[in-house]
Amino acid sequence: MGCAGAAVVGAPASAAAKCWTGKWTVTSASAEIKTADLEFSLNGGKGIKLALAKTGKATYTFTGSKPLTGSGKVKGVPTKATLTLTKTLLMSNTFGGSAKGTIKGKPKSAKGDALLTVKAGLVTQKHNVAKAVRTGGDQGVVPRDAKYTCTAKKLTIRQTVKDGADYSKTVWNLRRA
């Protein structure tokens, strides 16, 4: 059966939703961080929520997520560490591709009340995440120049940052929320 007078018009290919758009939840994350004073391997982050708009705007909701925990050395001394992220961070990004490609963060756009609490040994430090991102001191917490792969249900973001002698490598595994 047909419908007289009805025409079906397809949307242009450029209007198709990109795989990475939508709401995501971290299932696991890992980080390797090396600076002049420290060297750490960390795992965790389950439950971080990430919403990606088709404009590239990212909203990270850290409250309620699991901390990243691990061990390493601070000034050569073996130490265990816990990194806990809370509250919210907003940031703009440029994406290349749909099912795989690149994410280039726009650090100067970072804003929000997100807080990073670092406990290493007897020392506890709190950091304003947006300020750290804007000044390049986030150690790979958010994508600056990352690569991603995406399916209907999974998103993986990989990033390696080398800044002089400082180095960080992060991998975020996410599932569609």
PDB file of C-alpha atoms in Angstrom, residues 54-176:
ATOM      1  CA  LYS A  54      27.209  17.456  18.895  1.00  0.00           C
ATOM      2  CA  THR A  55      28.828  20.898  19.268  1.00  0.00           C
ATOM      3  CA  GLY A  56      31.746  19.253  21.113  1.00  0.00           C
ATOM      4  CA  LYS A  57      30.745  20.600  24.520  1.00  0.00           C
ATOM      5  CA  ALA A  58      31.594  18.071  27.248  1.00  0.00           C
ATOM      6  CA  THR A  59      30.039  17.881  30.707  1.00  0.00           C
ATOM      7  CA  TYR A  60      31.936  15.706  33.191  1.00  0.00           C
ATOM      8  CA  THR A  61      30.016  14.757  36.329  1.00  0.00           C
ATOM      9  CA  PHE A  62      32.494  13.287  38.804  1.00  0.00           C
ATOM     10  CA  THR A  63      30.367  13.167  41.976  1.00  0.00           C
ATOM     11  CA  GLY A  64      29.526   9.582  42.915  1.00  0.00           C
ATOM     12  CA  SER A  65      32.340   8.039  40.871  1.00  0.00           C
ATOM     13  CA  LYS A  66      34.997   5.719  42.262  1.00  0.00           C
ATOM     14  CA  PRO A  67      38.460   7.162  42.905  1.00  0.00           C
ATOM     15  CA  LEU A  68      41.576   6.287  40.948  1.00  0.00           C
ATOM     16  CA  THR A  69      43.946   4.348  43.192  1.00  0.00           C
ATOM     17  CA  GLY A  70      47.451   3.095  42.703  1.00  0.00           C
ATOM     18  CA  SER A  71      51.048   3.232  43.726  1.00  0.00           C
ATOM     19  CA  GLY A  72      54.278   4.797  42.687  1.00  0.00           C
ATOM     20  CA  LYS A  73      57.011   7.045  44.004  1.00  0.00           C
ATOM     21  CA  VAL A  74      57.113  10.607  45.256  1.00  0.00           C
ATOM     22  CA  LYS A  75      60.683  11.945  45.154  1.00  0.00           C
ATOM     23  CA  GLY A  76      61.871   8.329  45.034  1.00  0.00           C
ATOM     24  CA  VAL A  77      59.860   7.198  48.070  1.00  0.00           C
ATOM     25  CA  PRO A  78      57.366   4.342  47.423  1.00  0.00           C
ATOM     26  CA  THR A  79      53.846   5.678  48.022  1.00  0.00           C
ATOM     27  CA  LYS A  80      50.221   4.657  47.532  1.00  0.00           C
ATOM     28  CA  ALA A  81      47.810   7.274  46.198  1.00  0.00           C
ATOM     29  CA  THR A  82      44.085   7.920  45.861  1.00  0.00           C
ATOM     30  CA  LEU A  83      42.742  10.543  43.453  1.00  0.00           C
ATOM     31  CA  THR A  84      39.099  11.451  44.010  1.00  0.00           C
ATOM     32  CA  LEU A  85      37.204  13.677  41.582  1.00  0.00           C
ATOM     33  CA  THR A  86      33.963  15.421  42.627  1.00  0.00           C
ATOM     34  CA  LYS A  87      31.509  17.944  41.221  1.00  0.00           C
ATOM     35  CA  THR A  88      31.280  19.103  37.567  1.00  0.00           C
ATOM     36  CA  LEU A  89      33.583  20.263  34.772  1.00  0.00           C
ATOM     37  CA  LEU A  90      32.469  21.825  31.463  1.00  0.00           C
ATOM     38  CA  MET A  91      34.788  22.060  28.480  1.00  0.00           C
ATOM     39  CA  SER A  92      34.615  22.571  24.726  1.00  0.00           C
ATOM     40  CA  ASN A  93      36.299  20.174  22.298  1.00  0.00           C
ATOM     41  CA  THR A  94      36.807  19.708  18.591  1.00  0.00           C
ATOM     42  CA  PHE A  95      36.076  16.192  17.318  1.00  0.00           C
ATOM     43  CA  GLY A  96      37.346  14.645  14.108  1.00  0.00           C
ATOM     44  CA  GLY A  97      35.551  11.571  12.780  1.00  0.00           C
ATOM     45  CA  SER A  98      32.532   9.639  13.983  1.00  0.00           C
ATOM     46  CA  ALA A  99      33.366   6.000  14.786  1.00  0.00           C
ATOM     47  CA  LYS A 100      37.036   6.819  15.345  1.00  0.00           C
ATOM     48  CA  GLY A 101      39.068   9.958  15.318  1.00  0.00           C
ATOM     49  CA  THR A 102      40.510  12.674  17.498  1.00  0.00           C
ATOM     50  CA  ILE A 103      39.380  14.850  20.376  1.00  0.00           C
ATOM     51  CA  LYS A 104      41.174  18.157  20.818  1.00  0.00           C
ATOM     52  CA  GLY A 105      40.223  19.879  24.039  1.00  0.00           C
ATOM     53  CA  LYS A 106      40.011  23.638  24.317  1.00  0.00           C
ATOM     54  CA  PRO A 107      41.638  24.131  27.749  1.00  0.00           C
ATOM     55  CA  LYS A 108      40.818  27.851  27.983  1.00  0.00           C
ATOM     56  CA  SER A 109      37.092  26.933  27.869  1.00  0.00           C
ATOM     57  CA  ALA A 110      37.273  24.797  31.047  1.00  0.00           C
ATOM     58  CA  LYS A 111      34.924  25.924  33.816  1.00  0.00           C
ATOM     59  CA  GLY A 112      32.983  24.437  36.686  1.00  0.00           C
ATOM     60  CA  ASP A 113      33.432  23.489  40.331  1.00  0.00           C
ATOM     61  CA  ALA A 114      35.194  20.115  39.835  1.00  0.00           C
ATOM     62  CA  LEU A 115      37.672  19.243  42.556  1.00  0.00           C
ATOM     63  CA  LEU A 116      40.523  16.734  42.568  1.00  0.00           C
ATOM     64  CA  THR A 117      41.598  15.483  45.985  1.00  0.00           C
ATOM     65  CA  VAL A 118      44.967  13.703  45.985  1.00  0.00           C
ATOM     66  CA  LYS A 119      45.974  11.599  48.978  1.00  0.00           C
ATOM     67  CA  ALA A 120      49.532  10.285  48.799  1.00  0.00           C
ATOM     68  CA  GLY A 121      51.059   8.974  51.996  1.00  0.00           C
ATOM     69  CA  LEU A 122      50.353  11.483  54.757  1.00  0.00           C
ATOM     70  CA  VAL A 123      49.770  14.366  52.331  1.00  0.00           C
ATOM     71  CA  THR A 124      46.343  15.479  51.066  1.00  0.00           C
ATOM     72  CA  GLN A 125      46.047  18.138  48.363  1.00  0.00           C
ATOM     73  CA  LYS A 126      42.980  19.656  46.698  1.00  0.00           C
ATOM     74  CA  HIS A 127      43.063  21.062  43.183  1.00  0.00           C
ATOM     75  CA  ASN A 128      40.535  23.129  41.212  1.00  0.00           C
ATOM     76  CA  VAL A 129      40.244  20.991  38.040  1.00  0.00           C
ATOM     77  CA  ALA A 130      39.089  23.788  35.706  1.00  0.00           C
ATOM     78  CA  LYS A 131      42.017  25.991  36.743  1.00  0.00           C
ATOM     79  CA  ALA A 132      44.458  23.083  36.309  1.00  0.00           C
ATOM     80  CA  VAL A 133      43.068  22.343  32.824  1.00  0.00           C
ATOM     81  CA  ARG A 134      43.286  26.011  31.784  1.00  0.00           C
ATOM     82  CA  THR A 135      46.951  26.187  32.852  1.00  0.00           C
ATOM     83  CA  GLY A 136      47.966  22.783  31.427  1.00  0.00           C
ATOM     84  CA  GLY A 137      48.487  21.159  34.828  1.00  0.00           C
ATOM     85  CA  ASP A 138      45.749  18.537  34.648  1.00  0.00           C
ATOM     86  CA  GLN A 139      48.119  15.612  33.900  1.00  0.00           C
ATOM     87  CA  GLY A 140      45.750  14.163  31.325  1.00  0.00           C
ATOM     88  CA  VAL A 141      42.534  14.283  33.376  1.00  0.00           C
ATOM     89  CA  VAL A 142      40.641  15.468  30.274  1.00  0.00           C
ATOM     90  CA  PRO A 143      41.441  15.072  26.568  1.00  0.00           C
ATOM     91  CA  ARG A 144      43.821  17.645  25.140  1.00  0.00           C
ATOM     92  CA  ASP A 145      44.811  15.770  21.999  1.00  0.00           C
ATOM     93  CA  ALA A 146      43.348  12.272  22.302  1.00  0.00           C
ATOM     94  CA  LYS A 147      42.277   9.487  19.983  1.00  0.00           C
ATOM     95  CA  TYR A 148      38.983   7.633  20.328  1.00  0.00           C
ATOM     96  CA  THR A 149      37.107   4.633  18.974  1.00  0.00           C
ATOM     97  CA  CYS A 150      33.340   4.369  19.228  1.00  0.00           C
ATOM     98  CA  THR A 151      30.610   1.768  18.708  1.00  0.00           C
ATOM     99  CA  ALA A 152      26.897   1.980  19.490  1.00  0.00           C
ATOM    100  CA  LYS A 153      27.593   0.938  23.100  1.00  0.00           C
ATOM    101  CA  LYS A 154      31.287   1.646  23.789  1.00  0.00           C
ATOM    102  CA  LEU A 155      33.626   4.625  23.667  1.00  0.00           C
ATOM    103  CA  THR A 156      37.368   4.367  24.361  1.00  0.00           C
ATOM    104  CA  ILE A 157      39.507   7.499  24.728  1.00  0.00           C
ATOM    105  CA  ARG A 158      43.309   7.194  24.698  1.00  0.00           C
ATOM    106  CA  GLN A 159      45.714  10.035  25.322  1.00  0.00           C
ATOM    107  CA  THR A 160      49.447  10.465  25.754  1.00  0.00           C
ATOM    108  CA  VAL A 161      50.728  13.869  26.871  1.00  0.00           C
ATOM    109  CA  LYS A 162      54.431  14.749  26.792  1.00  0.00           C
ATOM    110  CA  ASP A 163      55.342  18.136  28.181  1.00  0.00           C
ATOM    111  CA  GLY A 164      59.108  18.417  28.583  1.00  0.00           C
ATOM    112  CA  ALA A 165      60.090  15.748  31.128  1.00  0.00           C
ATOM    113  CA  ASP A 166      56.436  15.319  32.245  1.00  0.00           C
ATOM    114  CA  TYR A 167      54.463  12.441  30.762  1.00  0.00           C
ATOM    115  CA  SER A 168      50.970  11.053  31.201  1.00  0.00           C
ATOM    116  CA  LYS A 169      49.091   8.271  29.472  1.00  0.00           C
ATOM    117  CA  THR A 170      45.373   7.781  30.124  1.00  0.00           C
ATOM    118  CA  VAL A 171      42.774   5.341  28.845  1.00  0.00           C
ATOM    119  CA  TRP A 172      39.055   5.826  29.521  1.00  0.00           C
ATOM    120  CA  ASN A 173      36.615   2.990  28.764  1.00  0.00           C
ATOM    121  CA  LEU A 174      32.973   4.109  28.660  1.00  0.00           C
ATOM    122  CA  ARG A 175      29.580   2.572  27.954  1.00  0.00           C
ATOM    123  CA  ARG A 176      26.540   4.397  26.642  1.00  0.00           C
TER     124      ARG A 176
END
